[in-house]
XYZ file of N, CA and C in Angstrom:
642
model
N 291.720 120.675 39.187
C 291.667 119.699 38.455
C 290.633 118.813 39.292
N 290.696 119.014 40.953
C 290.416 117.949 41.918
C 288.576 117.796 41.453
N 288.225 119.801 41.801
C 286.859 119.962 41.547
C 286.450 119.438 40.759
N 287.058 119.264 38.587
C 286.479 119.319 37.882
C 286.087 117.885 37.602
N 286.806 116.632 39.065
C 286.251 115.245 38.809
C 285.183 115.423 40.341
N 284.794 115.794 40.684
C 283.961 116.151 41.870
C 284.230 116.027 43.175
N 285.320 116.243 43.280
C 286.313 116.097 44.315
C 286.321 117.453 45.415
N 286.408 117.035 46.691
C 285.959 118.149 47.518
C 288.012 118.430 48.287
N 287.738 119.640 48.947
C 289.162 119.792 49.847
C 289.164 120.697 50.372
N 290.186 120.663 51.272
C 290.248 121.727 52.556
C 292.018 122.559 52.491
N 291.618 124.031 52.629
C 293.014 124.293 53.240
C 293.152 124.439 54.887
N 293.754 124.270 55.164
C 294.422 123.977 56.838
C 295.629 124.954 56.838
N 295.849 124.669 58.292
C 297.123 125.904 58.621
C 298.088 125.280 57.949
N 298.410 123.926 58.126
C 299.582 123.643 57.111
C 299.679 122.889 55.599
N 298.658 122.420 55.536
C 298.238 121.561 54.084
C 296.669 122.179 53.490
N 296.639 121.771 52.080
C 295.749 121.442 51.148
C 295.307 120.188 51.382
N 294.414 119.854 51.315
C 294.085 117.905 51.646
C 292.611 117.677 50.797
N 292.700 116.809 50.258
C 291.427 116.077 50.155
C 291.219 114.793 50.730
N 289.964 114.583 51.221
C 289.529 113.072 52.020
C 289.847 112.417 51.063
N 289.201 112.475 49.852
C 288.846 111.051 48.787
C 289.960 111.272 48.142
N 290.471 109.899 47.363
C 291.464 109.921 46.669
C 291.542 111.205 45.190
N 292.205 111.635 44.764
C 292.199 112.296 43.587
C 292.358 112.164 42.351
N 292.133 112.410 41.245
C 292.629 112.125 39.885
C 294.439 111.607 39.979
N 294.659 110.448 38.999
C 295.649 110.579 38.435
C 296.674 111.189 38.539
N 297.833 111.278 38.882
C 298.878 112.207 38.599
C 298.449 113.333 39.517
N 297.685 114.085 40.518
C 297.639 114.496 41.089
C 297.458 114.651 43.115
N 298.178 115.123 43.190
C 298.546 114.740 44.881
C 297.351 115.078 45.314
N 296.619 114.206 46.764
C 296.375 114.200 48.001
C 296.441 115.303 48.629
N 297.904 115.204 48.769
C 298.003 116.811 50.013
C 299.236 117.802 49.339
N 299.076 118.929 49.778
C 300.098 119.698 49.065
C 300.684 120.449 50.726
N 301.690 120.326 51.134
C 302.324 121.570 52.097
C 302.328 122.650 52.003
N 301.271 123.680 52.816
C 301.761 124.959 52.541
C 302.533 125.857 53.281
N 303.428 125.016 54.356
C 304.350 125.361 55.253
C 305.045 124.232 55.752
N 306.598 125.121 56.204
C 307.651 123.823 56.779
C 306.928 123.361 57.569
N 307.851 122.352 57.567
C 307.410 121.237 58.857
C 306.188 120.907 59.345
N 305.490 120.773 58.707
C 304.065 120.423 58.269
C 304.193 118.661 59.349
N 303.548 118.561 59.810
C 303.321 117.322 60.771
C 302.506 116.153 59.950
N 303.594 115.385 59.916
C 303.160 114.231 59.044
C 302.385 113.277 59.408
N 301.917 112.650 60.140
C 301.011 111.897 61.464
C 299.675 112.976 60.673
N 299.475 114.127 61.197
C 298.272 114.554 60.702
C 297.749 114.631 59.492
N 299.175 114.831 58.651
C 298.613 114.906 56.833
C 298.262 114.104 56.468
N 298.847 112.959 57.187
C 298.465 111.794 56.641
C 296.704 111.068 57.332
N 296.647 111.510 58.324
C 295.115 111.423 58.704
C 293.961 112.176 58.101
N 294.474 112.936 56.936
C 293.432 114.321 56.573
C 293.437 113.349 55.226
N 293.818 112.243 54.882
C 293.990 112.286 52.996
C 293.783 110.417 53.264
N 293.094 109.519 52.097
C 292.497 108.467 51.946
C 294.023 107.619 51.691
N 294.531 106.890 52.821
C 295.531 106.149 52.579
C 295.369 104.608 52.071
N 293.903 104.545 51.786
C 293.279 102.953 51.249
C 293.411 102.716 50.633
N 293.263 103.594 49.671
C 293.215 103.205 48.171
C 294.553 103.880 47.696
N 294.704 102.863 46.534
C 296.060 102.640 46.217
C 296.391 104.194 45.346
N 297.576 104.607 45.618
C 298.160 105.888 44.731
C 298.127 106.971 45.627
N 298.033 107.118 46.540
C 297.778 108.578 47.405
C 299.382 109.378 47.377
N 298.888 110.194 47.414
C 300.380 110.870 47.190
C 300.411 112.603 47.849
N 301.816 112.964 48.176
C 301.786 114.117 48.888
C 302.896 114.935 48.050
N 302.600 116.095 47.940
C 303.638 117.169 47.177
C 304.324 118.096 48.762
N 305.516 117.321 48.960
C 305.877 118.241 49.955
C 307.104 119.315 49.284
N 306.054 120.784 49.639
C 306.688 122.098 48.778
C 308.071 121.832 49.179
N 308.494 121.577 50.427
C 309.546 122.053 51.014
C 310.555 121.115 51.203
N 310.388 120.022 50.484
C 311.220 118.963 50.697
C 311.995 118.829 52.427
N 310.957 118.874 53.096
C 311.386 118.581 54.736
C 311.091 117.708 55.130
N 310.000 117.077 54.354
C 309.135 116.009 55.925
C 309.913 114.556 55.593
N 309.596 113.458 56.459
C 309.968 112.623 56.289
C 308.613 111.299 56.482
N 308.404 111.428 55.165
C 306.332 110.890 55.272
C 306.840 108.980 55.890
N 308.442 108.504 55.868
C 308.047 106.702 55.902
C 307.587 106.141 56.798
N 307.757 107.135 57.795
C 306.932 106.509 59.398
C 305.424 106.408 59.190
N 304.964 106.957 57.870
C 303.169 106.713 57.984
C 302.886 106.318 56.230
N 303.837 105.473 55.940
C 304.101 104.394 54.923
C 304.069 104.919 53.418
N 304.959 106.277 53.392
C 305.109 106.851 52.096
C 306.572 106.528 51.705
N 306.703 106.594 50.496
C 308.154 106.413 50.005
C 308.359 107.951 48.818
N 309.793 108.155 48.890
C 309.773 109.390 47.950
C 309.371 108.780 46.526
N 308.746 109.437 45.743
C 308.614 109.193 44.342
C 309.607 109.526 43.126
N 309.660 111.014 43.515
C 311.030 111.863 42.410
C 311.323 112.907 43.708
N 312.428 113.672 43.133
C 312.616 115.198 43.590
C 312.371 115.768 42.634
N 312.429 117.271 42.561
C 312.278 118.107 42.158
C 312.643 119.706 42.305
N 312.528 120.462 41.677
C 312.815 121.820 42.077
C 311.583 122.881 41.470
N 311.011 123.747 42.197
C 310.746 124.774 41.923
C 311.142 125.310 40.585
N 310.118 126.226 39.791
C 310.920 127.026 38.735
C 310.310 128.378 38.830
N 311.174 129.493 38.393
C 310.699 130.423 38.184
C 310.874 131.375 36.680
N 310.512 131.544 35.905
C 310.501 132.553 34.908
C 310.378 134.647 35.164
N 310.918 135.526 34.933
C 310.308 136.682 34.940
C 309.598 136.503 34.043
N 308.725 137.784 33.684
C 307.684 138.194 32.882
C 308.917 138.489 31.772
N 307.580 138.079 30.588
C 308.442 138.678 28.981
C 308.843 137.202 28.415
N 308.712 137.835 27.103
C 308.494 137.078 25.525
C 309.821 135.873 25.972
N 309.456 134.844 25.137
C 310.449 133.865 24.812
C 311.866 134.186 23.950
N 312.989 133.598 24.360
C 313.964 134.405 23.313
C 314.079 133.635 22.171
N 313.453 132.309 21.809
C 312.982 131.859 20.624
C 311.704 131.998 20.049
N 311.608 132.374 18.839
C 309.957 132.514 18.897
C 309.103 130.941 18.233
N 307.629 130.873 18.888
C 307.386 129.634 18.294
C 307.407 129.075 17.045
N 307.449 128.013 16.451
C 307.224 127.821 15.499
C 306.178 126.673 14.647
N 305.301 126.600 15.889
C 303.570 126.128 16.092
C 302.945 127.019 16.072
N 301.124 126.843 15.644
C 300.171 127.775 16.217
C 300.001 127.520 16.932
N 299.825 127.748 17.940
C 299.311 128.099 19.492
C 297.789 128.813 20.010
N 297.083 127.990 20.667
C 295.822 128.748 21.110
C 295.224 127.561 22.163
N 294.242 128.347 22.944
C 293.516 128.122 23.979
C 292.396 127.117 23.719
N 292.351 125.823 24.104
C 291.171 124.713 23.727
C 289.967 125.660 24.906
N 288.975 125.842 23.789
C 287.811 126.581 24.349
C 286.735 125.554 24.470
N 286.513 124.225 23.457
C 285.291 123.318 23.807
C 285.697 122.072 23.888
N 284.755 121.156 24.413
C 285.212 120.148 24.455
C 285.851 119.423 23.544
N 285.646 119.570 22.300
C 286.423 118.533 21.643
C 287.679 119.239 21.352
N 288.021 120.084 21.389
C 288.916 120.873 21.655
C 290.261 120.514 22.589
N 289.227 120.765 23.602
C 289.892 119.761 24.990
C 290.467 118.190 24.722
N 289.250 117.686 24.435
C 289.329 116.138 23.975
C 290.483 115.599 23.016
N 290.852 116.565 21.771
C 292.196 116.334 20.886
C 293.353 116.443 21.749
N 293.078 117.774 22.460
C 294.281 117.981 22.991
C 294.860 116.680 23.914
N 293.941 116.402 25.127
C 294.307 114.929 26.027
C 294.752 114.246 25.428
N 293.800 113.564 24.022
C 294.445 112.530 23.382
C 295.803 112.974 22.732
N 296.361 113.852 22.434
C 297.573 114.236 22.444
C 298.518 113.968 23.649
N 298.353 114.699 24.326
C 298.832 114.638 25.860
C 299.260 113.526 26.727
N 298.036 112.550 26.198
C 297.676 111.103 26.865
C 298.771 110.090 26.161
N 299.033 110.520 24.261
C 300.148 109.278 24.254
C 299.839 107.529 24.372
N 298.424 108.025 24.101
C 297.259 106.346 23.853
C 297.456 105.811 24.904
N 298.083 105.799 26.179
C 298.103 105.634 27.615
C 296.658 105.067 28.075
N 295.729 105.434 27.764
C 294.551 105.421 28.456
C 293.489 106.204 29.411
N 294.564 107.795 29.649
C 294.352 108.341 30.477
C 293.481 109.379 30.085
N 293.578 109.417 28.771
C 293.128 111.347 28.045
C 291.553 111.769 29.075
N 290.544 110.639 29.521
C 289.328 111.373 30.311
C 290.098 111.948 31.552
N 291.003 112.286 32.069
C 291.600 112.723 33.413
C 291.472 113.907 32.996
N 290.996 115.381 31.313
C 290.967 116.399 31.456
C 289.319 116.030 30.819
N 288.632 117.121 31.850
C 287.275 116.989 31.494
C 286.498 118.438 30.933
N 285.326 118.195 30.347
C 285.388 119.837 30.111
C 284.904 120.626 31.243
N 284.372 120.204 32.491
C 284.690 121.151 33.599
C 285.598 121.869 33.735
N 286.643 121.347 33.374
C 287.867 122.700 33.148
C 287.647 124.005 32.495
N 287.062 123.676 31.333
C 286.688 124.795 30.359
C 286.089 126.000 31.014
N 285.681 125.738 32.141
C 284.454 126.740 32.930
C 285.602 127.520 34.208
N 286.508 126.930 34.251
C 287.692 127.421 34.892
C 288.548 128.886 34.975
N 287.534 129.828 35.409
C 288.132 131.199 34.950
C 289.379 131.096 35.297
N 290.835 130.275 35.717
C 291.879 130.748 36.201
C 292.472 130.022 35.090
N 292.287 128.556 34.330
C 292.979 127.655 33.878
C 292.746 127.798 32.053
N 293.450 127.859 31.793
C 293.569 127.384 29.971
C 294.734 126.219 29.751
N 293.617 125.250 28.619
C 294.931 124.753 28.324
C 295.061 124.965 26.740
N 296.791 125.048 26.947
C 297.342 125.370 25.934
C 297.684 124.170 24.698
N 297.440 124.545 23.237
C 297.791 123.649 22.196
C 297.796 124.532 21.411
N 299.303 123.626 21.155
C 300.436 124.163 19.974
C 299.941 122.863 18.428
N 299.275 123.486 17.469
C 299.185 122.874 16.728
C 300.126 122.964 15.266
N 299.750 121.587 14.755
C 300.773 121.822 13.053
C 299.920 122.269 12.063
N 300.759 122.399 10.729
C 300.100 122.864 9.352
C 299.030 122.333 9.276
N 298.484 121.188 9.423
C 297.205 120.028 9.615
C 296.588 120.545 10.683
N 296.436 121.164 11.755
C 295.577 121.355 13.103
C 295.611 120.556 13.860
N 296.534 119.763 13.816
C 296.202 118.886 14.742
C 297.435 119.263 15.925
N 297.155 119.053 17.521
C 297.537 118.867 18.341
C 298.785 118.106 18.642
N 300.212 119.117 18.636
C 301.156 118.094 18.463
C 302.147 118.319 19.504
N 301.846 119.235 20.506
C 302.471 119.979 21.768
C 301.258 120.669 22.431
N 301.923 120.869 24.164
C 300.896 121.742 24.761
C 301.130 121.531 26.048
N 300.648 122.176 27.061
C 300.284 122.803 28.569
C 299.181 123.007 29.050
N 299.522 123.214 30.913
C 298.040 123.528 31.137
C 298.412 125.252 32.240
N 298.135 126.294 31.854
C 298.564 127.201 32.610
C 297.110 127.854 33.676
N 297.988 128.035 35.306
C 297.442 128.651 35.874
C 297.438 129.681 36.392
N 296.242 130.547 36.462
C 296.359 131.966 36.505
C 296.189 132.245 37.738
N 296.993 133.217 38.957
C 296.635 133.892 40.199
C 296.827 135.045 40.173
N 296.998 136.050 40.741
C 296.680 137.287 40.663
C 298.819 137.382 40.812
N 299.359 137.025 41.157
C 300.895 136.861 41.298
C 301.932 136.787 40.279
N 301.301 135.495 39.343
C 302.102 134.536 38.967
C 300.815 133.267 37.749
N 301.868 133.070 36.573
C 300.830 131.602 36.124
C 301.631 130.809 36.003
N 301.249 129.638 36.769
C 301.604 128.391 37.192
C 301.379 127.459 35.890
N 302.322 126.903 35.214
C 302.519 125.665 33.759
C 302.444 124.613 34.732
N 301.932 124.091 33.821
C 302.426 122.086 34.063
C 301.633 121.455 32.990
N 302.168 120.050 33.147
C 301.623 119.482 31.798
C 302.693 119.563 30.412
N 303.656 120.351 30.590
C 303.928 120.456 29.483
C 304.384 119.083 28.325
N 304.044 118.974 26.899
C 304.506 118.086 26.089
C 304.580 118.392 25.055
N 305.229 117.266 24.291
C 305.867 117.756 22.784
C 305.588 116.302 22.369
N 304.797 116.017 21.213
C 304.580 114.375 20.540
C 306.078 113.764 20.004
N 306.956 114.798 19.808
C 308.089 114.331 19.412
C 309.422 114.688 20.999
N 308.566 113.925 21.958
C 309.206 114.156 23.555
C 310.393 115.428 23.409
N 310.199 116.636 22.764
C 311.563 117.355 22.777
C 310.879 118.448 23.630
N 311.060 118.667 25.090
C 310.332 120.003 25.649
C 310.429 121.237 24.838
N 312.099 121.488 24.374
C 312.300 122.408 23.884
C 311.699 123.044 22.720
N 310.536 121.962 22.254
C 310.111 122.317 20.947
C 308.573 122.726 21.928
N 308.230 123.036 22.672
C 306.603 123.273 23.286
C 307.016 124.428 24.039
N 307.996 125.020 24.737
C 308.755 126.008 25.742
C 307.976 127.503 24.939
N 308.992 127.746 23.528
C 308.574 128.543 22.961
C 306.928 128.972 22.613
N 306.362 128.352 22.326
C 305.006 128.586 21.803
C 304.391 128.594 23.578
N 304.505 128.038 24.545
C 303.995 127.852 25.940
C 304.422 129.444 26.266
N 305.252 130.004 26.484
C 306.119 130.852 26.950
C 305.262 132.336 25.832
N 305.317 131.974 24.808
C 304.697 133.287 23.807
C 303.004 132.999 24.424
N 302.568 132.432 24.689
C 301.234 132.273 24.588
C 300.561 133.149 26.096
N 301.513 132.363 26.818
C 301.213 133.334 28.375
C 301.770 134.801 28.154
N 302.886 134.907 27.874
C 303.060 136.203 27.602
C 301.838 137.197 26.952
N 301.541 136.757 26.070
C 300.685 137.384 25.331
C 299.335 137.450 25.963
N 298.945 137.067 27.376
C 297.906 136.893 27.539
C 298.287 136.967 29.000
N 299.100 137.159 29.519
C 299.428 137.689 31.024
C 300.563 138.778 30.992
N 300.615 139.525 30.059
C 302.447 139.973 29.706
C 303.259 140.380 31.147
N 302.297 140.861 32.375
C 302.954 141.365 33.080
C 303.314 140.484 34.167
N 303.210 138.805 34.291
C 303.095 137.854 35.276
C 304.335 137.160 35.108
N 305.166 136.720 35.883
C 306.417 135.765 35.860
C 305.505 134.714 35.700
N 306.419 133.383 35.341
C 306.014 132.108 35.145
C 306.588 131.074 36.196
N 305.698 130.295 36.791
C 306.339 129.145 37.510
C 305.903 127.966 37.094
N 306.575 127.239 37.870
C 305.803 125.644 37.791
C 307.310 124.539 38.430
N 307.219 123.363 38.809
C 307.885 122.862 39.268
C 308.383 121.567 37.902
N 309.421 121.095 37.857
C 310.070 120.271 36.692
C 311.357 119.352 37.272
N 311.612 118.384 36.804
C 312.728 117.019 37.140
C 313.476 116.766 36.170
N 314.709 116.543 36.141
C 315.330 115.511 35.077
C 315.697 115.985 33.963
N 315.280 115.421 32.570
C 315.954 116.749 31.429
C 314.547 117.882 31.195
N 313.385 117.360 31.705
C 312.288 118.497 31.531
C 312.663 119.982 32.498
N 312.922 119.622 33.679
C 314.524 120.528 34.402
C 315.048 121.461 33.408
N 316.231 120.200 33.082
C 316.776 121.188 32.051
C 316.407 122.203 30.972
N 315.368 121.511 30.441
C 315.037 122.173 29.284
C 314.484 123.767 29.538
N 313.544 123.575 30.676
C 313.231 124.784 31.519
C 313.987 125.769 31.589
N 314.799 125.356 32.124
C 316.117 126.167 32.588
C 317.133 127.160 30.852
N 317.050 126.422 30.032
C 317.082 126.680 29.184
C 316.469 127.786 28.385
N 315.299 127.962 28.309
C 314.228 128.698 27.867
C 314.052 129.673 29.114
N 315.363 129.750 30.012
C 314.892 131.471 31.124
C 314.551 130.980 32.212
N 313.953 129.782 32.773
C 313.836 129.216 33.803
C 314.893 129.619 35.229
N 315.047 129.539 36.408
C 315.748 129.359 37.049
C 315.205 128.896 38.550
N 315.899 127.574 39.190
C 315.273 126.210 40.106
C 315.507 127.426 41.753
N 314.212 127.457 41.958
C 314.523 128.191 43.026
C 314.582 127.777 44.226
N 313.977 126.048 44.875
C 313.917 125.559 45.677
C 313.384 124.322 45.260
N 313.761 123.516 46.339
C 313.630 121.922 46.607
C 311.861 121.467 46.995
N 311.369 120.432 46.009
C 310.302 120.179 46.844
C 310.187 118.198 45.942
N 309.169 117.394 46.712
C 309.716 116.243 47.330
C 308.227 115.447 46.729
N 307.779 114.355 45.733
C 306.893 113.588 45.889
C 306.557 112.235 46.668
N 306.090 112.392 47.032
C 305.868 111.254 48.051
C 304.624 109.739 47.731
N 304.625 109.110 47.760
C 303.999 108.143 47.079
C 303.673 106.895 48.672
N 302.233 106.541 48.646
C 302.009 105.276 49.636
C 302.661 104.730 48.827
N 303.224 103.592 49.879
C 303.419 102.390 49.246
C 302.343 101.089 49.626
């Protein structure tokens, strides 16, 4: 996502960081090992612009001394490779054109004014797949973003226009299973979205914490 907006970033020994503010909802730093140095982490990102955030992947940091506060606590989740228990009731495909991506983004955004977050540059990333669930009239009513690695498929941005994640997960998992049948699915969720993921075969495996600069 950061690259699609022209951002640059660095993988260090302790964290991935971006020196300039990242797109809305996306972290400026992600810890890669437990016990990262809070001061060094803060020095590698832009805390002067509003909204700087850190994904504390191991939920083991205290960033209050460098001006952050906890936004929310969440759980990493894991689901073994396999088809969903329930068949999807929508038609699902992968957005492949700028128009299809725009339709997906407008549905995901829900008239909040942030649909431009998802740019056409995402379509040329070979590891990123924007999944769209369509109603009988062809409109996008559910979706997610899948990111493939060699060992797993990460899923994020799961949504449904009826605000019921249970209506999205069967289609998301079916689409991922058909495209990558041997790979487990991972991600992170909290609150009701975490409960919904568990209902569809995920297991919480470890905590994480999202911090935002005050």
